[in-house]
Amino acid sequence: MMKPIGPVARRTTLLAFLAAGIFVPAAPTMASATFDACAAEAASQYEVGYESTGRETWDINTATAIEACKKALEAEPDSSQLKGWLARAYFADGNYEDAVPLFEEAAEGDSVVAQAIFGDMLITGDGVDVDMERGAEFLKRGAEAGFALAQNSLGLSYDFAEGVEQDYNEAARWYRAAAEQGMPKAQSNLGLMYQDGLGVPQDYVAAAAWFQLAVDAGDVSAHVNLGKLIQDGLGQKSDPKRAAELYKVAADEGDMYGQNNLAFLYENGEGVKQDLKKAAELYELAAEQGMALAKHNLALLYEDGRGVTQDYNRAIKLYREAAEGGEMRAAVNLGLLYMDGTGTDVDYAEALKWTKMAADQGQPIGLNNMGHIYENGLGVPVDEAKAKDYYEQSAAQGYDLAIDNLARLNEATSGSGSTSGKTKTK
């Protein structure tokens, strides 16, 4: 997110599968000078025949490519391949008005570039109305033609049920097809499948091998993925210093996951000298990009005054944003601030709102704290049955405080003087 067969053994299997099951179109055998000029500027390196000359979308010189491809298309107006390349140049230039109709025409033809990019656009709604099923159909055509970009995107579609039914086996299959062609993003995605055991047997060694291939090719997200594997010691000895080095590469490229993870190491002095100020700066960078977890982590620093001047108002704001972004640990902590009146007035209605949000998502500390609310009647009528139910749900996840609270309720309610416990979460 893997043990039997490593990536080297599977590579032979895949190549045999590709030869038997996926049609790979031949490169053009005869092309005009204008066709070649367009290809030199706008072809993808994953197209057959253009492996050494093709380029990434962001590496296109758009002005030169548009001029060359317009001239080529004037000479060969029925060429789907030229339409796809010109559309790609417009797309790279941010000109969706001219790119979209050309992409659609080319995708309906045999342009694998158009099938991959236009398919993605339909799935994400980037410049067009969302039509995931149609987008997935274009991706299938490009993938079955052997185009790595379409294969990786089709893998994502199966991975996240976008336009097709979720199927991790198919996701892993298409990631592998693209990864075997040297596509770094696909290599990183396949590594995640091995890491989480989705569509393939869980194998941390294989995951690390695929991540390393992507890292060697400069893929930023792979640096984060490999770093986390190494930090957690999955399939190898934990090496926080190496993890920090990998995270720093990603962080320096502006990757919010790399920034957040490197900040965590600075906060805790793992693999680097502890530096709370540096941790706060990195969390801030990730939070500015909208990362909910980074907002939660930064809020913890502001609440406790570590690496920053203590500021409950900022902590509350960050917790709220993080909770609204899906980080349930932030919802737990925000609920506690309102419950205890820390940095704000006591507000049991707000405490219930945020704590329940976390509990409804199965967050164990949120479940425990809901038990505390009902056991003690904090803004609600005392209800020991509800309290017990919440404690049971939390205890079932192994949360120690909930286990203690549940044991106390089960022993008796004879007035021993003990009270329920509540905690915040990091």
Short mmCIF file of C-alpha atoms in Angstrom, two decimals:
data_model
loop_
_atom_site.label_atom_id
_atom_site.label_comp_id
_atom_site.label_asym_id
_atom_site.label_seq_id
_atom_site.Cartn_x
_atom_site.Cartn_y
_atom_site.Cartn_z
CA MET A 1 0.00 0.00 0.00
CA MET A 2 4.49 -8.75 -0.45
CA LYS A 3 6.70 -12.94 -0.20
CA PRO A 4 6.51 -15.71 -2.69
CA ILE A 5 8.07 -14.42 -5.90
CA GLY A 6 10.41 -11.46 -6.16
CA PRO A 7 10.37 -8.87 -8.93
CA VAL A 8 13.13 -10.49 -10.97
CA ALA A 9 11.33 -13.83 -11.24
CA ARG A 10 8.07 -12.09 -12.09
CA ARG A 11 9.73 -10.05 -14.83
CA THR A 12 10.18 -13.15 -17.00
CA THR A 13 6.57 -14.15 -16.43
CA LEU A 14 5.36 -10.69 -17.40
CA LEU A 15 7.32 -10.49 -20.60
CA ALA A 16 5.86 -13.80 -21.71
CA PHE A 17 2.40 -12.52 -20.83
CA LEU A 18 2.88 -9.30 -22.74
CA ALA A 19 4.06 -11.12 -25.81
CA ALA A 20 1.04 -13.39 -25.71
CA GLY A 21 -1.72 -11.05 -24.60
CA ILE A 22 -1.04 -7.42 -25.49
CA PHE A 23 -0.82 -6.05 -28.99
CA VAL A 24 2.11 -3.72 -29.47
CA PRO A 25 1.83 -1.55 -32.58
CA ALA A 26 4.82 -1.22 -34.81
CA ALA A 27 6.51 2.12 -35.22
CA PRO A 28 5.82 3.98 -38.46
CA THR A 29 8.05 2.64 -41.20
CA MET A 30 7.70 5.58 -43.56
CA ALA A 31 7.20 9.10 -42.32
CA SER A 32 7.47 12.53 -43.85
CA ALA A 33 9.92 15.12 -42.65
CA THR A 34 7.09 17.15 -41.11
CA PHE A 35 5.77 14.04 -39.33
CA ASP A 36 9.24 13.38 -37.91
CA ALA A 37 9.59 17.01 -36.83
CA CYS A 38 6.33 16.81 -34.87
CA ALA A 39 7.32 13.47 -33.34
CA ALA A 40 10.67 14.87 -32.24
CA GLU A 41 8.88 17.58 -30.27
CA ALA A 42 5.74 15.90 -28.92
CA ALA A 43 6.01 12.09 -28.99
CA SER A 44 6.12 10.18 -25.70
CA GLN A 45 9.13 8.09 -24.77
CA TYR A 46 6.72 5.22 -24.07
CA GLU A 47 5.54 5.05 -27.68
CA VAL A 48 7.02 2.28 -29.78
CA GLY A 49 9.78 3.69 -31.96
CA TYR A 50 10.25 6.81 -29.85
CA GLU A 51 11.82 5.32 -26.73
CA SER A 52 15.03 7.32 -27.11
CA THR A 53 13.60 10.54 -28.52
CA GLY A 54 10.19 10.94 -26.87
CA ARG A 55 9.69 13.19 -23.89
CA GLU A 56 7.55 13.77 -20.83
CA THR A 57 4.60 16.15 -21.21
CA TRP A 58 6.19 18.79 -18.98
CA ASP A 59 9.40 18.60 -21.00
CA ILE A 60 7.75 19.72 -24.24
CA ASN A 61 8.84 23.02 -25.79
CA THR A 62 5.25 23.96 -26.49
CA ALA A 63 5.81 26.76 -28.99
CA THR A 64 8.14 24.66 -31.13
CA ALA A 65 5.96 21.55 -30.82
CA ILE A 66 2.74 23.36 -31.74
CA GLU A 67 4.33 24.92 -34.80
CA ALA A 68 5.86 21.64 -35.97
CA CYS A 69 2.73 19.56 -35.36
CA LYS A 70 0.35 22.06 -36.98
CA LYS A 71 2.50 21.98 -40.10
CA ALA A 72 2.60 18.18 -40.06
CA LEU A 73 -1.17 17.90 -39.57
CA GLU A 74 -1.80 20.24 -42.49
CA ALA A 75 0.15 17.79 -44.64
CA GLU A 76 -1.54 14.69 -43.15
CA PRO A 77 -4.94 15.86 -41.82
CA ASP A 78 -6.23 12.33 -41.19
CA SER A 79 -3.36 11.23 -38.95
CA SER A 80 -4.64 10.35 -35.47
CA GLN A 81 -1.07 10.20 -34.21
CA LEU A 82 -0.36 13.77 -35.30
CA LYS A 83 -3.65 14.96 -33.79
CA GLY A 84 -2.67 13.32 -30.52
CA TRP A 85 0.75 14.93 -30.50
CA LEU A 86 -0.59 18.38 -31.35
CA ALA A 87 -3.24 18.00 -28.65
CA ARG A 88 -0.50 17.00 -26.21
CA ALA A 89 1.45 20.13 -27.07
CA TYR A 90 -1.65 22.29 -26.57
CA PHE A 91 -2.33 20.46 -23.30
CA ALA A 92 1.22 21.10 -22.08
CA ASP A 93 0.71 24.76 -22.98
CA GLY A 94 -2.49 24.93 -20.94
CA ASN A 95 -4.63 25.45 -24.06
CA TYR A 96 -7.51 23.09 -23.32
CA GLU A 97 -9.81 24.76 -25.83
CA ASP A 98 -7.73 23.50 -28.75
CA ALA A 99 -6.46 20.36 -27.02
CA VAL A 100 -9.77 18.72 -26.06
CA PRO A 101 -11.39 18.35 -29.52
CA LEU A 102 -8.12 17.08 -30.98
CA PHE A 103 -7.66 14.62 -28.12
CA GLU A 104 -11.17 13.29 -28.65
CA GLU A 105 -10.68 12.80 -32.40
CA ALA A 106 -7.29 11.20 -31.90
CA ALA A 107 -8.49 8.94 -29.07
CA GLU A 108 -11.34 7.68 -31.22
CA GLY A 109 -8.67 6.79 -33.76
CA ASP A 110 -5.49 4.98 -32.80
CA SER A 111 -3.45 7.58 -30.90
CA VAL A 112 -2.33 5.93 -27.68
CA VAL A 113 -1.14 9.29 -26.37
CA ALA A 114 -4.63 10.72 -26.78
CA GLN A 115 -6.25 7.62 -25.32
CA ALA A 116 -4.10 7.91 -22.20
CA ILE A 117 -4.37 11.65 -21.64
CA PHE A 118 -7.99 12.11 -22.73
CA GLY A 119 -8.96 9.03 -20.73
CA ASP A 120 -7.40 10.58 -17.63
CA MET A 121 -9.15 13.89 -18.33
CA LEU A 122 -12.53 12.16 -18.50
CA ILE A 123 -11.91 10.36 -15.23
CA THR A 124 -10.70 13.41 -13.31
CA GLY A 125 -12.85 16.06 -15.01
CA ASP A 126 -9.75 18.00 -16.00
CA GLY A 127 -11.03 20.38 -18.67
CA VAL A 128 -13.99 18.14 -19.59
CA ASP A 129 -17.14 16.78 -17.97
CA VAL A 130 -16.49 13.70 -15.86
CA ASP A 131 -17.29 10.42 -17.64
CA MET A 132 -15.30 7.75 -15.84
CA GLU A 133 -16.63 4.79 -17.80
CA ARG A 134 -15.76 6.37 -21.14
CA GLY A 135 -12.39 7.43 -19.77
CA ALA A 136 -11.64 3.89 -18.64
CA GLU A 137 -12.56 2.57 -22.09
CA PHE A 138 -10.00 4.85 -23.71
CA LEU A 139 -7.41 3.80 -21.13
CA LYS A 140 -8.11 0.14 -21.91
CA ARG A 141 -7.52 0.73 -25.61
CA GLY A 142 -4.23 2.47 -24.95
CA ALA A 143 -3.17 -0.08 -22.35
CA GLU A 144 -3.94 -3.06 -24.56
CA ALA A 145 -1.89 -1.40 -27.29
CA GLY A 146 1.08 -1.52 -24.89
CA PHE A 147 1.30 2.18 -23.98
CA ALA A 148 2.78 2.52 -20.49
CA LEU A 149 1.02 5.77 -19.57
CA ALA A 150 -2.36 4.22 -20.31
CA GLN A 151 -1.39 1.02 -18.50
CA ASN A 152 -0.47 2.90 -15.33
CA SER A 153 -3.64 4.98 -15.47
CA LEU A 154 -5.76 1.89 -16.06
CA GLY A 155 -4.08 0.36 -13.02
CA LEU A 156 -5.18 3.39 -11.02
CA SER A 157 -8.72 3.00 -12.34
CA TYR A 158 -8.88 -0.60 -11.11
CA ASP A 159 -7.12 0.34 -7.87
CA PHE A 160 -9.61 3.07 -6.97
CA ALA A 161 -12.74 1.89 -8.83
CA GLU A 162 -12.80 4.78 -11.29
CA GLY A 163 -14.92 3.82 -14.29
CA VAL A 164 -14.45 0.09 -13.60
CA GLU A 165 -15.17 -2.24 -10.70
CA GLN A 166 -12.38 -2.29 -8.15
CA ASP A 167 -10.02 -5.16 -8.92
CA TYR A 168 -6.61 -5.20 -7.24
CA ASN A 169 -5.43 -8.11 -9.39
CA GLU A 170 -6.08 -6.08 -12.54
CA ALA A 171 -4.54 -3.00 -10.94
CA ALA A 172 -1.34 -4.89 -10.14
CA ARG A 173 -1.34 -6.45 -13.61
CA TRP A 174 -1.43 -3.09 -15.38
CA TYR A 175 0.99 -1.40 -13.00
CA ARG A 176 3.40 -4.23 -13.71
CA ALA A 177 2.98 -3.89 -17.48
CA ALA A 178 3.94 -0.21 -17.27
CA ALA A 179 6.64 -0.79 -14.64
CA GLU A 180 8.34 -3.34 -16.87
CA GLN A 181 8.63 -0.63 -19.51
CA GLY A 182 10.55 1.50 -17.03
CA MET A 183 7.80 3.92 -16.01
CA PRO A 184 8.79 5.24 -12.55
CA LYS A 185 5.26 6.08 -11.39
CA ALA A 186 4.10 2.58 -12.24
CA GLN A 187 7.11 1.09 -10.45
CA SER A 188 6.22 3.06 -7.34
CA ASN A 189 2.55 2.07 -7.62
CA LEU A 190 3.46 -1.60 -7.99
CA GLY A 191 5.70 -1.26 -4.95
CA LEU A 192 2.70 -0.03 -2.98
CA MET A 193 0.70 -3.08 -4.06
CA TYR A 194 3.47 -5.36 -2.76
CA GLN A 195 3.72 -3.31 0.41
CA ASP A 196 0.01 -3.67 1.16
CA GLY A 197 -0.53 -7.11 -0.36
CA LEU A 198 -3.15 -5.88 -2.81
CA GLY A 199 -3.45 -8.02 -5.95
CA VAL A 200 -0.11 -9.65 -5.12
CA PRO A 201 1.25 -11.46 -2.06
CA GLN A 202 2.56 -9.00 0.52
CA ASP A 203 6.32 -8.78 0.08
CA TYR A 204 8.24 -5.89 1.61
CA VAL A 205 11.47 -6.89 -0.13
CA ALA A 206 9.78 -6.75 -3.52
CA ALA A 207 8.15 -3.45 -2.57
CA ALA A 208 11.53 -1.96 -1.70
CA ALA A 209 13.02 -3.22 -4.97
CA TRP A 210 10.31 -1.55 -7.04
CA PHE A 211 10.51 1.65 -5.01
CA GLN A 212 14.30 1.68 -5.50
CA LEU A 213 13.92 1.42 -9.28
CA ALA A 214 11.61 4.42 -9.22
CA VAL A 215 13.92 6.32 -6.88
CA ASP A 216 16.84 5.67 -9.22
CA ALA A 217 14.75 7.21 -12.00
CA GLY A 218 14.08 10.29 -9.88
CA ASP A 219 10.44 9.70 -8.95
CA VAL A 220 9.60 11.93 -6.00
CA SER A 221 6.76 9.89 -4.51
CA ALA A 222 8.95 6.77 -4.57
CA HIS A 223 11.43 8.54 -2.28
CA VAL A 224 8.63 8.95 0.25
CA ASN A 225 7.38 5.38 -0.16
CA LEU A 226 10.84 3.85 0.20
CA GLY A 227 11.64 6.16 3.09
CA LYS A 228 8.55 5.06 5.01
CA LEU A 229 9.34 1.40 4.40
CA ILE A 230 12.87 1.93 5.70
CA GLN A 231 11.73 4.09 8.62
CA ASP A 232 9.28 1.40 9.75
CA GLY A 233 11.80 -1.41 9.23
CA LEU A 234 9.52 -3.39 6.94
CA GLY A 235 11.48 -6.17 5.25
CA GLN A 236 14.74 -4.71 6.47
CA LYS A 237 16.35 -3.14 9.51
CA SER A 238 14.93 0.26 10.39
CA ASP A 239 17.24 3.07 9.27
CA PRO A 240 15.80 6.50 10.18
CA LYS A 241 18.89 8.29 8.85
CA ARG A 242 18.42 6.80 5.38
CA ALA A 243 14.70 7.52 5.61
CA ALA A 244 15.46 11.16 6.41
CA GLU A 245 17.73 11.40 3.37
CA LEU A 246 14.98 10.07 1.12
CA TYR A 247 12.33 12.31 2.64
CA LYS A 248 14.58 15.34 2.20
CA VAL A 249 14.85 14.74 -1.54
CA ALA A 250 11.06 14.72 -1.78
CA ALA A 251 10.65 17.65 0.61
CA ASP A 252 13.12 19.75 -1.37
CA GLU A 253 10.96 19.13 -4.44
CA GLY A 254 7.94 20.48 -2.57
CA ASP A 255 6.31 17.12 -1.93
CA MET A 256 3.98 17.53 1.04
CA TYR A 257 4.32 13.90 2.14
CA GLY A 258 8.09 14.22 2.18
CA GLN A 259 7.81 17.47 4.12
CA ASN A 260 5.45 15.97 6.70
CA ASN A 261 7.49 12.80 7.19
CA LEU A 262 10.79 14.66 7.46
CA ALA A 263 9.15 17.01 9.97
CA PHE A 264 8.13 14.00 12.07
CA LEU A 265 11.75 12.83 12.19
CA TYR A 266 12.93 16.30 13.24
CA GLU A 267 10.19 16.49 15.87
CA ASN A 268 11.24 13.20 17.41
CA GLY A 269 14.97 13.26 16.70
CA GLU A 270 14.90 10.10 14.62
CA GLY A 271 17.71 9.86 12.06
CA VAL A 272 18.39 13.58 12.49
CA LYS A 273 19.17 15.88 15.42
CA GLN A 274 15.93 16.92 17.09
CA ASP A 275 14.88 20.36 15.86
CA LEU A 276 11.33 21.36 16.79
CA LYS A 277 11.56 24.67 14.95
CA LYS A 278 12.57 22.88 11.75
CA ALA A 279 9.76 20.38 12.30
CA ALA A 280 7.23 23.20 12.59
CA GLU A 281 8.54 24.85 9.43
CA LEU A 282 8.21 21.63 7.45
CA TYR A 283 4.75 20.85 8.83
CA GLU A 284 3.76 24.38 7.83
CA LEU A 285 4.92 23.83 4.25
CA ALA A 286 2.89 20.63 3.99
CA ALA A 287 -0.12 22.20 5.71
CA GLU A 288 -0.08 25.07 3.22
CA GLN A 289 -0.59 22.46 0.49
CA GLY A 290 -3.71 21.24 2.26
CA MET A 291 -2.34 18.07 3.88
CA ALA A 292 -4.70 17.22 6.73
CA LEU A 293 -2.16 15.12 8.65
CA ALA A 294 0.39 17.94 8.55
CA LYS A 295 -2.23 20.37 9.88
CA HIS A 296 -2.93 17.97 12.75
CA ASN A 297 0.77 17.60 13.52
CA LEU A 298 1.34 21.35 13.39
CA ALA A 299 -1.69 21.91 15.64
CA LEU A 300 -0.11 19.62 18.25
CA LEU A 301 2.98 21.83 18.27
CA TYR A 302 0.92 25.00 18.66
CA GLU A 303 -1.19 23.45 21.41
CA ASP A 304 1.88 22.40 23.39
CA GLY A 305 4.14 25.32 22.44
CA ARG A 306 6.87 23.11 21.01
CA GLY A 307 9.01 24.71 18.30
CA VAL A 308 6.52 27.58 18.10
CA THR A 309 4.94 30.04 20.52
CA GLN A 310 1.95 28.37 22.16
CA ASP A 311 -1.20 29.51 20.36
CA TYR A 312 -4.47 27.77 21.14
CA ASN A 313 -6.40 29.76 18.55
CA ARG A 314 -4.04 28.57 15.82
CA ALA A 315 -4.21 25.01 17.17
CA ILE A 316 -8.02 25.05 17.13
CA LYS A 317 -8.08 26.43 13.59
CA LEU A 318 -5.64 23.79 12.35
CA TYR A 319 -7.42 20.95 14.14
CA ARG A 320 -10.72 22.04 12.60
CA GLU A 321 -9.25 22.22 9.09
CA ALA A 322 -7.55 18.85 9.53
CA ALA A 323 -10.73 17.23 10.83
CA GLU A 324 -12.74 18.65 7.95
CA GLY A 325 -10.07 17.20 5.68
CA GLY A 326 -10.63 13.72 7.09
CA GLU A 327 -7.97 13.50 9.80
CA MET A 328 -9.94 11.99 12.67
CA ARG A 329 -7.15 12.34 15.22
CA ALA A 330 -7.59 16.09 14.82
CA ALA A 331 -11.32 15.73 15.47
CA VAL A 332 -10.52 13.88 18.72
CA ASN A 333 -8.13 16.58 19.88
CA LEU A 334 -10.46 19.42 18.92
CA GLY A 335 -13.25 17.74 20.85
CA LEU A 336 -11.00 17.54 23.92
CA LEU A 337 -10.15 21.25 23.80
CA TYR A 338 -13.85 22.08 23.86
CA MET A 339 -14.55 19.40 26.48
CA ASP A 340 -11.89 20.69 28.88
CA GLY A 341 -12.06 24.38 27.99
CA THR A 342 -8.40 24.46 27.02
CA GLY A 343 -7.66 27.62 25.06
CA THR A 344 -11.39 28.20 24.61
CA ASP A 345 -14.61 28.18 26.60
CA VAL A 346 -16.03 24.82 27.62
CA ASP A 347 -18.53 23.86 24.93
CA TYR A 348 -19.98 20.38 25.29
CA ALA A 349 -22.00 20.70 22.09
CA GLU A 350 -18.82 21.29 20.09
CA ALA A 351 -17.02 18.59 22.06
CA LEU A 352 -19.76 16.12 21.17
CA LYS A 353 -19.79 17.19 17.51
CA TRP A 354 -16.09 16.62 16.89
CA THR A 355 -15.70 13.57 19.12
CA LYS A 356 -18.67 11.90 17.47
CA MET A 357 -17.22 12.66 14.04
CA ALA A 358 -14.14 10.63 14.97
CA ALA A 359 -16.13 7.89 16.68
CA ASP A 360 -18.41 7.50 13.66
CA GLN A 361 -15.29 6.74 11.62
CA GLY A 362 -14.22 4.07 14.11
CA GLN A 363 -11.36 6.08 15.60
CA PRO A 364 -10.59 4.21 18.87
CA ILE A 365 -9.78 7.23 21.03
CA GLY A 366 -12.85 9.03 19.72
CA LEU A 367 -14.94 5.99 20.66
CA ASN A 368 -13.44 5.95 24.15
CA ASN A 369 -14.03 9.66 24.61
CA MET A 370 -17.66 9.29 23.52
CA GLY A 371 -17.99 6.72 26.28
CA HIS A 372 -16.57 9.27 28.70
CA ILE A 373 -19.10 11.88 27.52
CA TYR A 374 -22.08 9.58 28.05
CA GLU A 375 -20.82 8.11 31.31
CA ASN A 376 -20.40 11.56 32.81
CA GLY A 377 -23.31 13.33 31.13
CA LEU A 378 -21.23 16.03 29.46
CA GLY A 379 -23.88 17.95 27.55
CA VAL A 380 -25.99 14.81 27.21
CA PRO A 381 -28.06 12.76 29.67
CA VAL A 382 -26.02 10.16 31.55
CA ASP A 383 -26.36 6.88 29.66
CA GLU A 384 -24.17 4.07 30.94
CA ALA A 385 -25.47 1.66 28.28
CA LYS A 386 -24.25 3.98 25.53
CA ALA A 387 -21.02 4.59 27.40
CA LYS A 388 -20.42 0.85 27.67
CA ASP A 389 -21.16 0.36 23.97
CA TYR A 390 -18.61 3.00 22.99
CA TYR A 391 -16.00 1.58 25.37
CA GLU A 392 -16.59 -1.89 23.93
CA GLN A 393 -16.05 -0.65 20.37
CA SER A 394 -12.83 1.08 21.38
CA ALA A 395 -11.62 -1.85 23.49
CA ALA A 396 -12.22 -4.20 20.56
CA GLN A 397 -9.49 -2.27 18.75
CA GLY A 398 -7.12 -2.83 21.66
CA TYR A 399 -7.23 0.67 23.12
CA ASP A 400 -5.96 0.23 26.70
CA LEU A 401 -7.83 3.08 28.36
CA ALA A 402 -11.12 1.86 26.92
CA ILE A 403 -10.34 -1.64 28.18
CA ASP A 404 -9.82 -0.18 31.67
CA ASN A 405 -13.00 1.89 31.45
CA LEU A 406 -15.01 -1.10 30.27
CA ALA A 407 -13.63 -3.33 33.02
CA ARG A 408 -14.56 -0.73 35.61
CA LEU A 409 -18.15 -0.51 34.32
CA ASN A 410 -18.43 -4.27 34.16
CA GLU A 411 -17.19 -4.73 37.72
CA ALA A 412 -19.85 -2.55 39.25
CA THR A 413 -21.27 0.91 39.46
CA SER A 414 -21.31 0.84 43.25
CA GLY A 415 -19.63 4.19 43.73
CA SER A 416 -15.98 3.32 44.01
CA GLY A 417 -15.12 6.91 43.20
CA SER A 418 -13.16 6.06 40.04
CA THR A 419 -13.89 8.00 36.87
CA SER A 420 -13.55 7.31 33.20
CA GLY A 421 -10.48 8.41 31.30
CA LYS A 422 -10.13 10.38 28.09
CA THR A 423 -7.06 11.20 26.06
CA LYS A 424 -5.92 13.08 23.01
CA THR A 425 -4.25 11.40 20.12
CA LYS A 426 -1.00 12.00 18.31
#
